[in-house]
Amino acid sequence: MSRIGVFVCWCGENIARTVDVDQVAEACGEMPGVRCAQNYKYMCADPGQAMIREKIASERLDAVVVASCSPHMHLKTFRRAAAAAGLNPYRLEMANIREQCSWVHHDKDRATEKAIGIVRTAVAKVRYNHALSPIRVPMTRRAMVIGGGVAGIQAALDIADAGYEVVLVEREPSIGGKMAGLSETFPTLDCSQCILTPRMVEAGQHPRIKLYTYSELESVSGFVGNFEATIRKKTRYVDMAKCTGCGECQKICPLKRNPSEFDFGMGMRPAIFMPFPQAVPARPVIDKKVCAKIVRNGCGLCEKKCAPGAINFKDQDELATERVGAIVVATGYKLYSIGREQPSAKTTGYGEYGYGKYKDVIDSLQFERLISASGPTNGELKRPSDGKIPQSVVFIACVGSRDNAKGLPYCSKICCMYTAKHTMLYKHKVHSGEAHVFYMDIRAGGKGYDEFVRRAIEKDGAKYYRGRVSKITEENGKLIVRGADTLAGVPVTVETDLVVLASAMRPADGVERLAQKLNIGCDEFGFLMESHPKLRPVETNTAGVYVCGACQAPKDIPESVAQASAAASKVMISFSASELTREPEIARIDEQTCAACFACERTCPYHAIERVELRARNGDLIKRAARVNQGLCMGCGTCVSVCPSKSADSEGFTEEEVYAMVEALA
Amino acid sequence: MNFGYYPGCALHGSSDDYEQSIRACLGALGIKLEEIDDWICCGATAAHSLNHKLAIALPARNLALAQRQGCAEMLAPCPMCSGQLLRAGQALASDAALRSEISSIVEAEVNDGPRVLNIIQVFERVGLKALSDAVTKPLKDLKPACYYGCLLVRPPAVVGFDDAEQPQSMEAVVAALGAKPVDWNYKTECCGAGMTMASPETVLELSGKILANAAAHGANCLVAACPMCHVNLDMKQAAIQEYSGARYDLPVYYLTDVVGMALGLSASELGADRHFVLAREA
């Protein structure tokens, strides 16, 4: 017979007001297997916990039920108390008589009756609870960061500085991401490259950071603490070891007029190129789509010119394998396509703005390049069509953001701020110029942010119109912007030289495929899902995989960096021990009765089912069976519900336990 | 190829030149139009600005008649009419209670009404390649400004046709005829529409801008698909010129006029000789 102790909590008035706790304790005392039943005002407080510990010892209890709040609230507290008294913590159950009873009922008699019923099921269950021990999984103390923008660099440096090795994977030829191309940053107007490039160099030279640029994640297998990542190193045609980064190849390449990806088409680059002079690593790549040697076996000048002989036209994609214990995803964002190509049938685009039709209608990242000192015009603002310095610029906020009819419903968060910054930078470059801004609302929450916008309006004289633009047309070299000023209640027409569209942020291309490879979720817009929006903001639902930066939601540089450090610290916490401890309440499969149908394998959302072969001592195959990978299983119980031979069961919620609960209610 | 045909009030009244043009042009392409027997007004602006139910019931009756007549696709050349018909059809399809109520009001069961087409969609059904092959007199000197007006492509949720802000479908049709459509800015701007009665200056102002922009971009004519727009741009052009002091003398063709001319029809066969700004023989 069991020796169960039941402890009924008043939760101050929270439970005791609606539930007669004396009556509950009295009723519990008579339940089969219950050795003692007590009630107390605050069971979670020290005297309450002491009472539990004392009773476990004095009554030699072998199981405990605490009737109080939700297990989300205090299960850990009470299990710790039980463990301190020498009881296996998994032999303690909670009966939730607060959220599921006292808080939702008024009639005291009936609520008391219900509370007794709830405790009775817990008492019935706890008799069958197995004594479990935490699962230990070996931890490979080495991390992989996917994406080498500011978030990825920050996460990689933090983890590396803590003493662990990091593999940093970036699909572009250089790390640096979007931030490397920005001009100056809000709200301090410090130069983006000046603050980022030292960090890039640091990451490039760090003894514990292994850089894979121009590389993409091919596949991942394994589980937390034990991932094996396959990385595709794309064909660069340049031997990284031999190349010195002298740049002679770029000078001699005759095919100089290819739109630069780094300049978002505002500048040109040769067929062999480094995306920008401060690139890390400072090694060029060859664009195989345009290179004359590769396309039609012509030219080859760079190969002849290269003194160290680093050009290799026979180069092929290579696959590399890395073992890591944790993965940080920091793949960032791209801008919503304003032209006719739409990401989904739901977005119809903004044909009225003439992006793609008028050369002087550009997006905000293109404008960043035009005003950046490292940009194609060396920081002199010249408009794309004729190279004239624009005497007036119209900035349109919320293009694609907050627009259920034509764009995306969410706010892209950073556009209000960078648009204010754009007006300032423009006015600082063209003192006599006019900056006009059409906006919906100004969202400038953040340290020094609203002051910054006020400065753009009040000191630098940007003209703000609260209203949308209905049409942009071009006449005689001028762009005619027609919109509304809803505060003045009048239509506005502005003749201008350049229009900058602050288009919405979307997750980078290919993020959905990456999410599938890592078995993490993304929302309807493709932003990666965090495990809990408030309390687990950088974890994902797959153990050992973390997210940070704009791949999770639109965010600015300070937030991305903060989140990157948060993700890094989570990785470091998991690296703090050589073994990983996991809750043992996961599935197990009885290999004796398993019929090897693998229905569980097909339904398991965490890919936690492995196929094993059971062999006799002489090596003969006895049977095949399914086995649960203890590192991957999250204890959801899907396999239990599909197993036709009833060989799968979840610890903590075994069939035996659940049926006992049901019977107790009958 | 057969289509049901809903002329609407304008094509049997002030814009009967449009009907003449449509019948001549589509006839030359071997298309037969079956006019909906006993059709009534679509409700137009008057109904939908005063009485929502009436604005559904009037077009619903026309849809029911077309359905009874067994037509699967129905041409409604006037964009106001086609918009009202589409809007009513969509309202009825999504609301069973409304459908039964309206069915009892119009004393006819409306189920799957015909697919309502505008004139450009009819040419798209013919096929631009087939159309181009049928051309006998390529319009190589014609530089039209294709004018869509407000309603042909709007509201996008109702008409679901072309890009509401940068439409290209009419340009594709005239290009198939050998003409060189100009790129211009006012193709979806308002001509002033019904304000022509209440506030003539509004029309002179708005339609004046359309003509000015077309001329500035090198157009030697306009091509329209809406009878209302045609009235404002063609009949009112003399008044516009007087009002603004600028001279345009831009002929305003219906889309079927230019297709018909390319097929070898004469201006008088198409009724284009009855326009106010005189049509030039292509």
Tab-separated table of C-alpha atoms in Angstrom, chain A residues 122-385:
chain	number	residue	atom	x	y	z
A	122	ALA	CA	-3.984	13.222	-8.510
A	123	VAL	CA	-3.861	10.751	-5.634
A	124	ALA	CA	-4.893	7.951	-7.988
A	125	LYS	CA	-2.192	8.947	-10.460
A	126	VAL	CA	0.681	9.470	-8.089
A	127	ARG	CA	0.476	5.846	-6.923
A	128	TYR	CA	1.715	4.825	-10.373
A	129	ASN	CA	4.288	7.604	-10.853
A	130	HIS	CA	7.676	6.135	-11.682
A	131	ALA	CA	10.709	7.372	-9.873
A	132	LEU	CA	12.589	9.030	-12.721
A	133	SER	CA	16.032	10.495	-13.035
A	134	PRO	CA	16.983	13.397	-15.280
A	135	ILE	CA	18.348	12.439	-18.687
A	136	ARG	CA	21.968	13.254	-19.350
A	137	VAL	CA	23.122	13.979	-22.870
A	138	PRO	CA	26.732	14.703	-23.777
A	139	MET	CA	27.299	18.305	-24.855
A	140	THR	CA	29.585	19.296	-27.702
A	141	ARG	CA	30.784	22.673	-26.500
A	142	ARG	CA	31.040	24.275	-29.874
A	143	ALA	CA	28.444	26.499	-31.564
A	144	MET	CA	27.367	27.301	-35.081
A	145	VAL	CA	26.019	30.748	-35.991
A	146	ILE	CA	24.107	31.029	-39.259
A	147	GLY	CA	24.223	34.503	-40.741
A	148	GLY	CA	27.111	36.937	-40.469
A	149	GLY	CA	25.297	40.231	-40.081
A	150	VAL	CA	25.615	42.347	-36.988
A	151	ALA	CA	23.532	39.911	-34.918
A	152	GLY	CA	25.475	36.858	-36.048
A	153	ILE	CA	28.829	38.590	-35.521
A	154	GLN	CA	27.827	39.675	-32.022
A	155	ALA	CA	26.615	36.199	-31.066
A	156	ALA	CA	29.746	34.567	-32.519
A	157	LEU	CA	32.113	36.960	-30.746
A	158	ASP	CA	30.332	36.607	-27.408
A	159	ILE	CA	30.453	32.828	-27.516
A	160	ALA	CA	34.043	32.797	-28.750
A	161	ASP	CA	35.129	35.300	-26.111
A	162	ALA	CA	33.656	32.998	-23.481
A	163	GLY	CA	36.130	30.377	-24.596
A	164	TYR	CA	34.117	28.194	-26.939
A	165	GLU	CA	34.698	27.518	-30.607
A	166	VAL	CA	32.231	29.000	-33.093
A	167	VAL	CA	31.511	28.144	-36.702
A	168	LEU	CA	30.123	31.244	-38.441
A	169	VAL	CA	28.335	30.545	-41.732
A	170	GLU	CA	27.530	33.381	-44.153
A	171	ARG	CA	26.096	32.896	-47.624
A	172	GLU	CA	27.445	36.146	-49.089
A	173	PRO	CA	31.149	36.480	-49.964
A	174	SER	CA	31.731	38.676	-46.889
A	175	ILE	CA	30.344	38.947	-43.403
A	176	GLY	CA	28.827	42.282	-42.384
A	177	GLY	CA	25.259	41.869	-43.564
A	178	LYS	CA	22.981	44.825	-44.159
A	179	MET	CA	24.667	46.998	-41.561
A	180	ALA	CA	27.923	47.076	-43.545
A	181	GLY	CA	26.090	48.955	-46.271
A	182	LEU	CA	24.367	51.547	-44.101
A	183	SER	CA	25.557	55.141	-44.029
A	184	GLU	CA	25.073	56.421	-40.507
A	185	THR	CA	22.945	54.987	-37.758
A	186	PHE	CA	20.175	56.446	-35.622
A	187	PRO	CA	19.861	57.997	-33.106
A	188	THR	CA	23.521	58.997	-32.718
A	189	LEU	CA	24.483	59.308	-36.393
A	190	ASP	CA	27.641	57.327	-35.885
A	191	CYS	CA	29.066	55.842	-39.039
A	192	SER	CA	27.828	52.316	-39.515
A	193	GLN	CA	31.025	50.951	-41.053
A	194	CYS	CA	33.208	52.628	-38.446
A	195	ILE	CA	31.498	50.716	-35.674
A	196	LEU	CA	30.951	47.472	-37.550
A	197	THR	CA	34.179	46.828	-39.463
A	198	PRO	CA	36.330	46.444	-36.315
A	199	ARG	CA	33.875	43.802	-35.145
A	200	MET	CA	34.050	42.114	-38.559
A	201	VAL	CA	37.845	42.044	-38.401
A	202	GLU	CA	37.697	40.730	-34.855
A	203	ALA	CA	35.391	37.930	-35.960
A	204	GLY	CA	37.593	37.201	-38.965
A	205	GLN	CA	40.779	36.969	-36.873
A	206	HIS	CA	39.401	35.396	-33.726
A	207	PRO	CA	41.315	32.218	-32.929
A	208	ARG	CA	38.114	30.446	-31.912
A	209	ILE	CA	35.897	31.550	-34.823
A	210	LYS	CA	35.916	29.454	-37.970
A	211	LEU	CA	34.501	31.469	-40.834
A	212	TYR	CA	32.581	29.929	-43.713
A	213	THR	CA	31.708	32.715	-46.150
A	214	TYR	CA	29.952	32.184	-49.470
A	215	SER	CA	28.616	29.057	-47.805
A	216	GLU	CA	25.195	27.752	-46.918
A	217	LEU	CA	23.847	25.211	-44.521
A	218	GLU	CA	23.103	22.072	-46.495
A	219	SER	CA	21.634	19.869	-43.776
A	220	VAL	CA	21.630	19.239	-40.058
A	221	SER	CA	21.268	15.983	-38.231
A	222	GLY	CA	21.449	15.077	-34.563
A	223	PHE	CA	20.033	16.863	-31.585
A	224	VAL	CA	20.837	19.317	-28.847
A	225	GLY	CA	24.435	19.034	-27.792
A	226	ASN	CA	25.144	16.730	-30.707
A	227	PHE	CA	24.349	18.379	-34.028
A	228	GLU	CA	26.175	17.480	-37.184
A	229	ALA	CA	25.965	20.219	-39.770
A	230	THR	CA	26.849	19.861	-43.429
A	231	ILE	CA	27.910	23.153	-44.980
A	232	ARG	CA	28.084	23.796	-48.708
A	233	LYS	CA	31.016	25.997	-49.657
A	234	LYS	CA	29.921	27.542	-52.919
A	235	THR	CA	32.326	27.724	-55.804
A	236	ARG	CA	34.413	30.843	-55.385
A	237	TYR	CA	36.984	30.174	-58.140
A	238	VAL	CA	39.526	31.826	-55.867
A	239	ASP	CA	41.899	29.863	-53.662
A	240	MET	CA	41.421	31.498	-50.280
A	241	ALA	CA	44.817	30.339	-49.041
A	242	LYS	CA	46.819	31.613	-51.999
A	243	CYS	CA	44.958	34.892	-52.541
A	244	THR	CA	46.440	37.925	-50.853
A	245	GLY	CA	43.496	40.222	-51.510
A	246	CYS	CA	45.631	42.597	-53.601
A	247	GLY	CA	42.728	43.450	-55.891
A	248	GLU	CA	44.677	43.321	-59.190
A	249	CYS	CA	42.105	40.876	-60.599
A	250	GLN	CA	39.291	43.367	-60.064
A	251	LYS	CA	41.236	46.062	-61.871
A	252	ILE	CA	41.989	43.941	-64.906
A	253	CYS	CA	38.557	42.314	-65.281
A	254	PRO	CA	37.050	43.822	-68.452
A	255	LEU	CA	33.438	43.064	-67.452
A	256	LYS	CA	33.049	45.946	-65.050
A	257	ARG	CA	29.396	46.856	-65.437
A	258	ASN	CA	27.450	44.334	-63.392
A	259	PRO	CA	24.941	45.683	-60.890
A	260	SER	CA	26.464	45.409	-57.440
A	261	GLU	CA	24.434	43.367	-54.974
A	262	PHE	CA	26.063	45.208	-52.120
A	263	ASP	CA	24.998	48.560	-53.604
A	264	PHE	CA	21.498	47.247	-54.393
A	265	GLY	CA	22.029	48.035	-58.046
A	266	MET	CA	23.084	51.649	-57.405
A	267	GLY	CA	26.678	50.867	-58.394
A	268	MET	CA	28.570	48.489	-60.650
A	269	ARG	CA	31.139	45.810	-59.954
A	270	PRO	CA	33.429	43.617	-62.087
A	271	ALA	CA	32.786	39.904	-62.707
A	272	ILE	CA	35.497	39.106	-60.133
A	273	PHE	CA	34.846	41.210	-57.095
A	274	MET	CA	35.013	41.836	-53.413
A	275	PRO	CA	31.604	43.171	-52.370
A	276	PHE	CA	33.215	46.149	-50.619
A	277	PRO	CA	36.768	47.169	-49.754
A	278	GLN	CA	36.476	46.272	-46.046
A	279	ALA	CA	35.143	42.775	-46.804
A	280	VAL	CA	36.008	40.003	-44.361
A	281	PRO	CA	37.576	37.849	-45.621
A	282	ALA	CA	39.266	40.245	-48.051
A	283	ARG	CA	39.049	37.737	-50.872
A	284	PRO	CA	37.171	38.122	-54.136
A	285	VAL	CA	34.696	35.754	-55.777
A	286	ILE	CA	33.891	35.245	-59.429
A	287	ASP	CA	30.312	35.717	-60.565
A	288	LYS	CA	29.902	32.594	-62.668
A	289	LYS	CA	26.845	33.972	-64.427
A	290	VAL	CA	28.816	36.770	-66.130
A	291	CYS	CA	32.502	35.743	-66.146
A	292	ALA	CA	33.559	35.350	-69.786
A	293	LYS	CA	35.959	32.511	-68.958
A	294	ILE	CA	33.231	30.496	-67.289
A	295	VAL	CA	30.388	31.419	-69.649
A	296	ARG	CA	32.214	30.936	-72.950
A	297	ASN	CA	35.819	29.970	-72.139
A	298	GLY	CA	37.119	33.418	-73.173
A	299	CYS	CA	39.072	36.136	-71.329
A	300	GLY	CA	40.934	34.565	-68.376
A	301	LEU	CA	42.852	37.825	-67.778
A	302	CYS	CA	42.564	37.612	-63.999
A	303	GLU	CA	44.147	34.173	-64.014
A	304	LYS	CA	47.114	35.511	-65.984
A	305	LYS	CA	47.421	38.610	-63.843
A	306	CYS	CA	47.194	36.904	-60.453
A	307	ALA	CA	50.761	36.654	-59.142
A	308	PRO	CA	50.127	34.047	-56.423
A	309	GLY	CA	48.079	31.981	-58.894
A	310	ALA	CA	44.984	31.984	-56.741
A	311	ILE	CA	42.447	31.880	-59.556
A	312	ASN	CA	41.112	28.386	-60.100
A	313	PHE	CA	38.480	27.969	-62.806
A	314	LYS	CA	38.200	24.264	-62.010
A	315	ASP	CA	36.883	25.053	-58.524
A	316	GLN	CA	33.814	23.089	-57.398
A	317	ASP	CA	31.310	23.292	-54.562
A	318	GLU	CA	32.644	21.570	-51.455
A	319	LEU	CA	30.824	20.053	-48.521
A	320	ALA	CA	32.195	20.418	-45.010
A	321	THR	CA	30.967	18.755	-41.838
A	322	GLU	CA	30.993	20.397	-38.434
A	323	ARG	CA	29.941	18.952	-35.087
A	324	VAL	CA	28.318	21.515	-32.829
A	325	GLY	CA	26.254	21.503	-29.670
A	326	ALA	CA	24.132	24.602	-30.297
A	327	ILE	CA	22.964	26.616	-33.291
A	328	VAL	CA	22.155	30.326	-33.438
A	329	VAL	CA	20.115	31.525	-36.422
A	330	ALA	CA	20.704	35.161	-37.378
A	331	THR	CA	19.717	35.297	-41.018
A	332	GLY	CA	18.288	38.809	-40.966
A	333	TYR	CA	15.932	40.498	-43.365
A	334	LYS	CA	15.378	41.809	-46.851
A	335	LEU	CA	13.125	44.573	-48.106
A	336	TYR	CA	9.641	43.922	-49.413
A	337	SER	CA	9.645	43.951	-53.208
A	338	ILE	CA	7.779	47.065	-54.241
A	339	GLY	CA	7.687	46.321	-57.919
A	340	ARG	CA	5.421	43.937	-59.687
A	341	GLU	CA	6.937	40.720	-58.396
A	342	GLN	CA	4.972	39.826	-55.324
A	343	PRO	CA	5.903	37.448	-52.547
A	344	SER	CA	2.359	36.133	-52.266
A	345	ALA	CA	-1.042	36.438	-53.859
A	346	LYS	CA	-2.120	38.488	-50.867
A	347	THR	CA	0.175	41.406	-51.646
A	348	THR	CA	-0.621	43.357	-54.784
A	349	GLY	CA	2.282	45.784	-54.705
A	350	TYR	CA	2.376	49.483	-55.232
A	351	GLY	CA	2.278	50.113	-58.961
A	352	GLU	CA	1.226	53.698	-58.237
A	353	TYR	CA	4.716	54.500	-56.921
A	354	GLY	CA	6.389	53.541	-60.183
A	355	TYR	CA	9.294	51.717	-58.517
A	356	GLY	CA	11.209	49.979	-61.259
A	357	LYS	CA	9.631	52.293	-63.815
A	358	TYR	CA	11.102	55.618	-62.703
A	359	LYS	CA	14.831	55.467	-61.994
A	360	ASP	CA	14.565	58.106	-59.305
A	361	VAL	CA	12.109	56.146	-57.213
A	362	ILE	CA	14.338	54.011	-54.980
A	363	ASP	CA	14.050	52.064	-51.759
A	364	SER	CA	15.624	52.939	-48.455
A	365	LEU	CA	18.596	50.569	-48.697
A	366	GLN	CA	19.431	52.017	-52.110
A	367	PHE	CA	19.313	55.482	-50.564
A	368	GLU	CA	21.667	54.306	-47.813
A	369	ARG	CA	24.218	53.379	-50.476
A	370	LEU	CA	23.783	56.726	-52.255
A	371	ILE	CA	24.589	58.686	-49.090
A	372	SER	CA	27.217	56.309	-47.742
A	373	ALA	CA	30.813	57.489	-47.889
A	374	SER	CA	31.724	54.008	-49.151
A	375	GLY	CA	28.893	54.030	-51.692
A	376	PRO	CA	29.060	54.178	-55.475
A	377	THR	CA	29.021	57.996	-55.425
A	378	ASN	CA	31.483	58.264	-52.511
A	379	GLY	CA	28.806	59.797	-50.377
A	380	GLU	CA	27.824	62.553	-52.764
A	381	LEU	CA	24.078	62.282	-53.218
A	382	LYS	CA	23.466	61.985	-56.957
A	383	ARG	CA	20.187	60.715	-58.248
A	384	PRO	CA	20.292	57.556	-60.379
A	385	SER	CA	18.694	58.927	-63.574
